[in-house]
Short mmCIF file of C-alpha atoms in Angstrom, two decimals:
data_model
loop_
_atom_site.label_atom_id
_atom_site.label_comp_id
_atom_site.label_asym_id
_atom_site.label_seq_id
_atom_site.Cartn_x
_atom_site.Cartn_y
_atom_site.Cartn_z
CA PRO R 855 40.08 54.11 14.77
CA PHE R 856 43.49 55.27 13.52
CA SER R 857 44.43 55.24 9.88
CA THR R 858 47.87 53.84 9.06
CA ALA R 859 48.23 56.40 6.29
CA SER R 860 48.72 59.45 8.55
CA ALA R 861 49.62 60.50 12.11
CA PRO R 862 46.76 60.76 14.66
CA SER R 863 44.93 64.08 14.66
CA ALA R 864 44.24 66.19 17.76
CA ALA R 865 40.63 65.01 17.74
CA GLN R 866 41.71 61.38 17.72
CA TRP R 867 44.10 61.96 20.65
CA ALA R 868 41.24 63.62 22.53
CA TRP R 869 39.04 60.58 21.89
CA VAL R 870 41.74 58.29 23.32
CA ALA R 871 42.16 60.47 26.41
CA GLY R 872 38.42 60.51 27.02
CA LEU R 873 38.22 56.72 26.71
CA ALA R 874 41.05 56.31 29.24
CA CYS R 875 39.31 58.58 31.75
CA TRP R 876 36.02 56.72 31.32
CA SER R 877 37.74 53.34 31.84
CA ALA R 878 39.43 54.62 35.00
CA ALA R 879 36.08 55.83 36.36
CA LEU R 880 34.45 52.44 35.68
CA ALA R 881 37.31 50.62 37.39
CA ALA R 882 37.03 52.85 40.45
CA ALA R 883 33.27 52.30 40.61
CA ALA R 884 33.69 48.54 40.36
CA LEU R 885 36.30 48.54 43.11
CA TRP R 886 34.05 50.63 45.34
CA GLY R 887 31.14 48.33 44.61
CA ARG R 888 33.13 45.25 45.59
CA ARG R 889 34.28 46.78 48.83
CA GLN R 890 31.04 48.42 49.87
CA PRO R 891 29.09 45.23 50.89
CA GLN R 892 32.10 44.12 52.96
CA VAL R 893 32.09 47.45 54.78
CA ALA R 894 28.36 47.16 55.38
CA MET R 895 28.67 43.63 56.70
CA MET R 896 31.57 44.66 58.96
CA ALA R 897 29.48 47.48 60.35
CA TYR R 898 26.80 44.99 61.36
CA ALA R 899 29.17 42.25 62.54
CA GLY R 900 28.14 40.95 65.93
CA GLU R 901 24.98 43.06 65.78
CA LYS R 902 22.81 41.74 62.97
CA ALA R 903 24.90 39.13 61.18
CA ALA R 904 22.76 36.31 62.58
CA GLY R 905 19.70 37.89 61.00
CA TYR R 906 21.02 37.76 57.47
CA GLY R 907 19.96 34.67 55.56
CA ALA R 908 19.85 31.15 56.93
CA SER R 909 22.99 29.61 55.51
CA HIS R 910 24.51 29.43 58.97
CA THR R 911 21.71 27.04 60.01
CA SER R 912 21.81 24.88 56.89
CA PHE R 913 23.78 21.70 56.48
CA TYR R 914 25.11 21.13 52.99
CA THR R 915 26.47 17.95 51.47
CA SER R 916 29.93 16.78 52.43
CA ALA R 917 30.18 14.60 49.32
CA THR R 918 32.98 15.43 46.89
CA ALA R 919 33.21 14.41 43.25
CA LYS R 920 35.26 11.34 42.40
CA ASP R 921 37.00 10.37 39.19
CA SER R 922 34.94 7.20 38.95
CA TYR R 923 32.11 5.44 40.76
CA ALA R 924 31.54 1.75 41.35
CA THR R 925 28.58 0.23 39.55
CA LEU R 926 25.66 -1.47 41.27
CA ASP R 927 26.92 -4.89 40.22
CA GLU R 928 30.43 -4.17 41.47
CA ILE R 929 29.17 -3.23 44.92
CA LEU R 930 26.63 -6.03 45.20
CA ASN R 931 29.11 -8.67 44.06
CA ALA R 932 31.63 -7.48 46.63
CA LYS R 933 29.29 -6.58 49.51
CA MET R 934 26.45 -9.12 49.29
CA ALA R 935 27.61 -12.69 49.72
CA ASP R 936 24.21 -14.25 48.97
CA GLU R 937 23.56 -14.45 45.23
CA GLY R 938 19.80 -14.72 45.70
CA VAL R 939 19.71 -11.49 47.72
CA ARG R 940 21.79 -9.80 45.02
CA VAL R 941 19.37 -10.87 42.31
CA VAL R 942 16.21 -9.81 44.13
CA THR R 943 17.84 -6.46 44.97
CA ARG R 944 18.49 -5.84 41.27
CA GLN R 945 14.92 -6.83 40.44
CA VAL R 946 13.51 -4.35 42.96
CA LEU R 947 15.73 -1.55 41.64
CA ASP R 948 14.74 -2.35 38.04
CA ALA R 949 11.09 -1.95 39.04
CA CYS R 950 11.93 1.38 40.71
CA VAL R 951 13.49 2.64 37.47
CA LYS R 952 10.12 2.02 35.82
CA ILE R 953 8.39 3.87 38.66
CA THR R 954 10.78 6.79 38.08
CA GLU R 955 9.78 6.93 34.43
CA ALA R 956 6.08 6.67 35.28
CA LEU R 957 6.30 9.58 37.74
CA ARG R 958 7.92 11.75 35.06
CA VAL R 959 5.06 11.40 32.57
CA ASN R 960 1.86 10.77 34.56
CA LEU R 961 -0.29 13.49 36.10
CA VAL R 962 -1.24 13.19 39.77
CA THR R 963 -4.97 12.45 39.66
CA VAL R 964 -7.39 10.36 41.69
CA ALA R 965 -7.51 6.74 40.52
CA ASP R 966 -10.67 5.58 38.77
CA ALA R 967 -11.01 2.61 41.14
CA GLN R 968 -10.45 2.99 44.89
CA ASN R 969 -9.10 -0.26 46.37
CA SER R 970 -7.41 0.94 49.56
CA VAL R 971 -8.67 -1.05 52.54
CA PHE R 972 -7.71 1.87 54.80
CA GLY R 973 -10.02 4.34 53.12
CA ASP R 974 -7.03 6.35 51.88
CA VAL R 975 -7.55 8.14 48.58
CA GLN R 976 -5.62 6.24 45.92
CA LEU R 977 -3.97 8.22 43.18
CA GLY R 978 -3.26 7.05 39.68
CA VAL R 979 0.48 7.08 40.37
CA ASP R 980 -0.09 4.90 43.49
CA VAL R 981 -1.77 2.29 41.35
CA ILE R 982 0.88 2.47 38.63
CA ALA R 983 3.72 2.08 41.14
CA ASP R 984 1.96 -0.80 42.88
CA ASP R 985 1.26 -2.56 39.57
CA LEU R 986 4.94 -2.29 38.64
CA MET R 987 5.99 -3.81 41.97
CA TRP R 988 3.49 -6.63 41.60
CA GLY R 989 4.72 -7.25 38.07
CA MET R 990 8.24 -7.63 39.42
CA ALA R 991 7.14 -9.94 42.25
CA ARG R 992 5.02 -12.20 40.07
CA SER R 993 7.66 -12.50 37.35
CA SER R 994 10.49 -13.31 39.75
CA SER R 995 11.41 -16.92 40.38
CA LEU R 996 12.85 -15.83 43.73
CA VAL R 997 9.78 -14.15 45.26
CA ARG R 998 7.71 -16.71 47.15
CA GLU R 999 5.09 -14.37 48.59
CA ALA R 1000 4.48 -10.66 48.71
CA ALA R 1001 2.32 -7.98 50.27
CA SER R 1002 1.69 -4.35 49.42
CA GLU R 1003 0.77 -1.49 51.72
CA GLU R 1004 -1.99 -0.70 49.23
CA GLU R 1005 -3.57 -4.11 49.87
CA PRO R 1006 -2.09 -5.67 53.04
CA VAL R 1007 -2.71 -9.33 52.35
CA MET R 1008 0.06 -11.88 51.88
CA VAL R 1009 -0.14 -13.29 48.37
CA GLU R 1010 1.73 -16.36 47.14
CA THR R 1011 3.50 -15.50 43.89
CA ASN R 1012 5.75 -18.53 43.35
CA PRO R 1013 5.55 -21.62 45.60
CA TYR R 1014 9.15 -22.48 44.68
CA GLY R 1015 10.48 -19.02 45.45
CA ARG R 1016 12.67 -18.11 48.39
CA PHE R 1017 11.82 -14.61 49.61
CA THR R 1018 8.93 -12.77 51.21
CA ILE R 1019 8.89 -9.12 50.19
CA CYS R 1020 6.71 -6.29 51.47
CA TRP R 1021 6.56 -2.82 50.01
CA ASP R 1022 5.02 0.59 50.18
CA PRO R 1023 4.96 1.38 46.45
CA LEU R 1024 4.72 5.15 46.73
CA ASP R 1025 5.07 6.55 50.23
CA GLY R 1026 4.06 10.21 50.35
CA SER R 1027 0.85 10.22 48.33
CA SER R 1028 -0.43 13.29 50.18
CA ILE R 1029 2.55 15.39 49.04
CA VAL R 1030 3.21 14.03 45.55
CA ASP R 1031 0.77 16.52 44.00
CA ASN R 1032 3.09 19.27 45.29
CA ASN R 1033 5.86 17.62 43.25
CA TRP R 1034 7.73 16.93 46.48
CA ALA R 1035 9.99 13.93 46.97
CA VAL R 1036 8.30 10.56 47.53
CA GLY R 1037 9.64 7.03 47.72
CA THR R 1038 9.34 3.27 47.63
CA ILE R 1039 10.12 1.18 50.74
CA VAL R 1040 10.89 -2.55 50.51
CA GLY R 1041 11.67 -5.19 53.12
CA VAL R 1042 12.94 -8.68 52.21
CA TRP R 1043 12.74 -11.78 54.41
CA ASP R 1044 13.99 -15.30 53.70
CA LYS R 1045 11.49 -18.16 53.65
CA SER R 1046 13.29 -19.69 56.65
CA THR R 1047 11.65 -17.00 58.81
CA GLY R 1048 9.02 -15.50 56.56
CA MET R 1049 7.69 -12.12 57.58
CA LEU R 1050 4.74 -13.02 59.83
CA GLY R 1051 6.06 -14.02 63.23
CA ALA R 1052 9.50 -12.64 62.42
CA THR R 1053 11.13 -9.30 63.28
CA GLY R 1054 12.93 -6.63 61.36
CA ARG R 1055 16.24 -8.24 62.35
CA ASP R 1056 15.30 -11.23 60.23
CA GLN R 1057 15.36 -9.21 57.02
CA VAL R 1058 18.07 -10.25 54.57
CA THR R 1059 18.07 -6.75 53.10
CA SER R 1060 15.93 -3.65 52.80
CA ILE R 1061 15.76 -1.00 50.12
CA VAL R 1062 14.43 2.56 50.14
CA VAL R 1063 14.22 4.51 46.88
CA LEU R 1064 13.78 8.29 46.84
CA TYR R 1065 12.23 9.99 43.79
CA GLY R 1066 13.25 13.65 43.65
CA PRO R 1067 15.30 15.71 41.18
CA ARG R 1068 17.37 12.51 41.07
CA THR R 1069 16.38 8.94 41.86
CA THR R 1070 18.53 7.45 44.60
CA ALA R 1071 18.35 4.24 46.62
CA LEU R 1072 19.61 3.08 50.00
CA VAL R 1073 20.49 -0.62 50.13
CA ALA R 1074 21.39 -2.66 53.21
CA CYS R 1075 24.48 -4.68 52.29
CA ASP R 1076 26.45 -7.13 54.43
CA ASP R 1077 28.88 -4.51 55.74
CA GLY R 1078 26.67 -1.43 55.87
CA VAL R 1079 24.48 0.93 53.89
CA TYR R 1080 25.23 2.07 50.35
CA GLU R 1081 23.49 4.73 48.30
CA PHE R 1082 23.02 4.25 44.58
CA THR R 1083 22.04 6.89 42.05
CA CYS R 1084 20.12 6.15 38.86
CA GLY R 1085 22.36 7.67 36.21
CA GLU R 1086 22.58 7.93 32.46
CA GLY R 1087 20.86 5.10 30.66
CA ASN R 1088 19.05 4.20 33.91
CA LYS R 1089 22.22 2.54 35.21
CA TRP R 1090 22.80 2.55 38.96
CA PHE R 1091 26.14 3.58 40.43
CA ALA R 1092 27.32 3.88 44.04
CA SER R 1093 27.13 7.54 45.08
CA ARG R 1094 27.84 6.91 48.80
CA GLU R 1095 29.51 3.94 50.43
CA LYS R 1096 29.25 2.65 54.01
CA ILE R 1097 27.23 5.61 55.24
CA GLN R 1098 27.57 6.43 58.93
CA ILE R 1099 24.98 8.41 60.92
CA LYS R 1100 26.62 10.56 63.58
CA GLN R 1101 25.57 10.20 67.22
CA GLU R 1102 24.85 13.93 67.55
CA SER R 1103 22.46 15.92 65.38
CA LYS R 1104 21.28 19.47 64.84
CA VAL R 1105 18.51 18.55 62.38
CA PHE R 1106 15.03 17.41 63.48
CA SER R 1107 11.89 16.15 61.74
CA PRO R 1108 8.94 16.09 64.16
CA ALA R 1109 5.94 14.17 62.85
CA ASN R 1110 2.54 13.86 64.56
CA LEU R 1111 2.85 17.27 66.24
CA ARG R 1112 -0.82 16.97 67.22
CA ALA R 1113 0.37 14.63 69.97
CA CYS R 1114 2.01 17.63 71.68
CA GLN R 1115 -1.46 18.74 72.79
CA GLU R 1116 -1.75 15.84 75.21
CA ASP R 1117 1.82 14.55 75.53
CA GLN R 1118 3.77 17.08 77.54
CA GLY R 1119 6.96 15.08 77.12
CA TYR R 1120 6.79 15.40 73.34
CA ALA R 1121 5.92 19.09 73.63
CA ASN R 1122 8.98 19.56 75.85
CA LEU R 1123 11.19 17.71 73.38
CA VAL R 1124 10.06 19.82 70.42
CA ASN R 1125 10.65 22.96 72.49
CA TYR R 1126 14.12 21.68 73.39
CA TRP R 1127 14.98 21.31 69.70
CA LYS R 1128 13.70 24.80 68.95
CA GLN R 1129 15.33 26.49 71.93
CA ASN R 1130 18.68 24.87 71.09
CA LYS R 1131 18.43 26.14 67.51
CA TYR R 1132 18.16 22.82 65.73
CA THR R 1133 17.35 23.09 62.03
CA LEU R 1134 13.83 21.97 61.09
CA ARG R 1135 13.71 19.78 57.99
CA TYR R 1136 10.28 18.18 57.64
CA THR R 1137 8.18 17.50 54.54
CA GLY R 1138 5.50 15.15 55.85
CA GLY R 1139 6.90 12.30 53.76
CA LEU R 1140 8.52 9.43 55.68
CA VAL R 1141 11.04 8.66 52.94
CA PRO R 1142 12.62 12.12 52.51
CA ASP R 1143 12.37 12.90 56.23
CA VAL R 1144 14.29 9.78 57.31
CA TYR R 1145 16.47 9.56 54.19
CA GLN R 1146 18.15 12.85 55.09
CA CYS R 1147 19.74 11.11 58.11
CA PHE R 1148 21.90 9.29 55.56
CA THR R 1149 22.72 12.22 53.28
CA LYS R 1150 23.33 14.70 56.12
CA GLU R 1151 24.83 11.90 58.23
CA MET R 1152 22.69 13.07 61.15
CA GLY R 1153 19.09 13.79 62.03
CA VAL R 1154 16.13 12.55 64.03
CA PHE R 1155 12.63 11.65 62.88
CA SER R 1156 10.02 11.29 65.63
CA ASN R 1157 6.48 9.97 65.42
CA PRO R 1158 5.06 9.24 68.88
CA THR R 1159 1.60 8.00 69.73
CA SER R 1160 -1.18 9.38 71.90
CA LYS R 1161 -4.82 8.59 72.58
CA ALA R 1162 -6.16 11.29 70.30
CA SER R 1163 -3.33 11.01 67.76
CA PRO R 1164 -2.45 7.32 67.53
CA ALA R 1165 0.58 6.02 65.69
CA LYS R 1166 0.04 4.91 62.12
CA LEU R 1167 3.43 3.76 60.86
CA ARG R 1168 3.24 0.28 59.37
CA VAL R 1169 5.80 -2.13 60.79
CA ALA R 1170 6.30 -4.40 57.77
CA PHE R 1171 6.00 -1.80 55.02
CA GLU R 1172 7.78 1.19 56.56
CA VAL R 1173 9.34 0.77 59.99
CA ALA R 1174 11.24 -2.53 59.71
CA PRO R 1175 12.92 -1.70 56.35
CA PHE R 1176 13.99 1.77 57.48
CA ALA R 1177 15.09 0.52 60.90
CA LEU R 1178 17.46 -2.01 59.33
CA LEU R 1179 19.09 0.74 57.26
CA VAL R 1180 19.33 3.19 60.16
CA GLU R 1181 20.92 0.71 62.55
CA LYS R 1182 23.30 -0.69 59.92
CA ALA R 1183 24.51 2.89 59.41
CA GLY R 1184 25.24 3.35 63.12
CA GLY R 1185 22.00 5.11 64.00
CA LYS R 1186 19.40 4.08 66.53
CA THR R 1187 15.66 3.39 66.54
CA SER R 1188 12.93 3.36 69.17
CA ASP R 1189 9.47 1.84 69.01
CA ALA R 1190 8.34 4.99 70.88
CA VAL R 1191 6.45 2.88 73.40
CA THR R 1192 8.95 0.73 75.30
CA GLY R 1193 12.04 2.50 73.98
CA GLY R 1194 13.30 -0.73 72.43
CA SER R 1195 14.67 -1.09 68.92
CA CYS R 1196 12.15 -1.13 66.08
CA LEU R 1197 14.00 -4.18 64.77
CA ASP R 1198 12.76 -6.17 67.77
CA ILE R 1199 9.07 -5.61 67.07
CA ARG R 1200 7.51 -9.00 66.31
CA ILE R 1201 5.36 -8.77 63.21
CA ASN R 1202 2.10 -10.54 63.97
CA GLY R 1203 -0.03 -8.86 61.34
CA VAL R 1204 0.53 -7.62 57.82
CA ASP R 1205 -1.00 -4.25 58.72
CA GLN R 1206 0.49 -3.96 62.21
CA ARG R 1207 1.08 -0.34 63.32
CA THR R 1208 3.60 1.29 65.60
CA ALA R 1209 5.02 4.62 66.69
CA GLY R 1210 8.70 5.23 66.03
CA CYS R 1211 11.79 7.36 66.31
CA PHE R 1212 14.83 7.02 64.00
CA GLY R 1213 18.18 8.70 63.58
CA SER R 1214 21.23 9.87 65.49
CA ALA R 1215 21.71 7.73 68.60
CA ASN R 1216 21.90 10.55 71.14
CA GLU R 1217 18.72 12.13 69.80
CA VAL R 1218 16.82 8.85 69.95
CA ASP R 1219 18.05 8.47 73.54
CA ARG R 1220 16.79 11.99 74.23
CA PHE R 1221 13.40 11.03 72.77
CA ASN R 1222 13.22 7.96 75.01
CA GLN R 1223 14.16 10.02 78.05
CA MET R 1224 11.88 13.02 77.52
CA VAL R 1225 8.86 11.35 75.88
CA LEU R 1226 8.92 7.87 77.42
CA GLY R 1227 10.50 8.81 80.72
CA GLY R 1228 13.72 6.91 80.15
#
């Protein structure tokens, strides 16, 4: 505010002095404000620190940004020796891109026609997702026969095809109206074994797609499990490679808690997790609840059976595909009845049910010990 034509007046010098004092006061206040929370936290250290927030019980991603990411084709060409398996994997993921787009623009409402043989309420998005998967299966020269969880009957799609595929088009229908994460689960068997009479070990690959803020997919490749993210232009790129699930876990997802009322072993196990301060991460959706074992690299999902609360997981559509991914990533599974691997369950019916436990090996062992008695 000084004129270059004359020297500063006394009033102008007073204005400058006042501004300097005001700036010094602001700086002192800011410094005090920055230090004050630290002093407060130090005063409560060891006394109430554990009661502030929950960040100390949360497990955040360990992924770090990279300069570049391999494309879907680059990974599949290098990590899937069988060209037919590569092609059908791409076809499934293309269909899941369409499901992603459909979920973004369609409201969650009850479908006009109810075709579920289980009596489950079908939503419009269930039907759309299932139609897109059937469109993929029927248009593929590689898919010989297919079955959907929405209508569990094996249907021949191409007598000259090679693969049997089974899918749950939109797992998590009961939570999709909350706008929570849901997913698609796919198992693929070669015609040399088919699916009926085979086991989960006979799968040539399995794929689980998670629809959340992002769309991501787990794919069982020859040397392990890879995660792909649907990026710009609906192009898939590898966001995680050769995922490994740790043997130990501090995260738990207890399904079918009603069984605790009559299964003391399961009640004891849930209490063990709580008493040992495990972190509860459970949505009620199989896909997000098991998928986190791969992103957190640890976890356990449990779904036991009891007389009043019987198991309802479907072997072909849910358990076998997830079990292949979990065990390829170094995790463990249990059929929650004999304690054996879910991959060894022989599939004798399209709608065959089972209990199950998936995740970190030591936690699955703990489940077998405490719930099944070893």
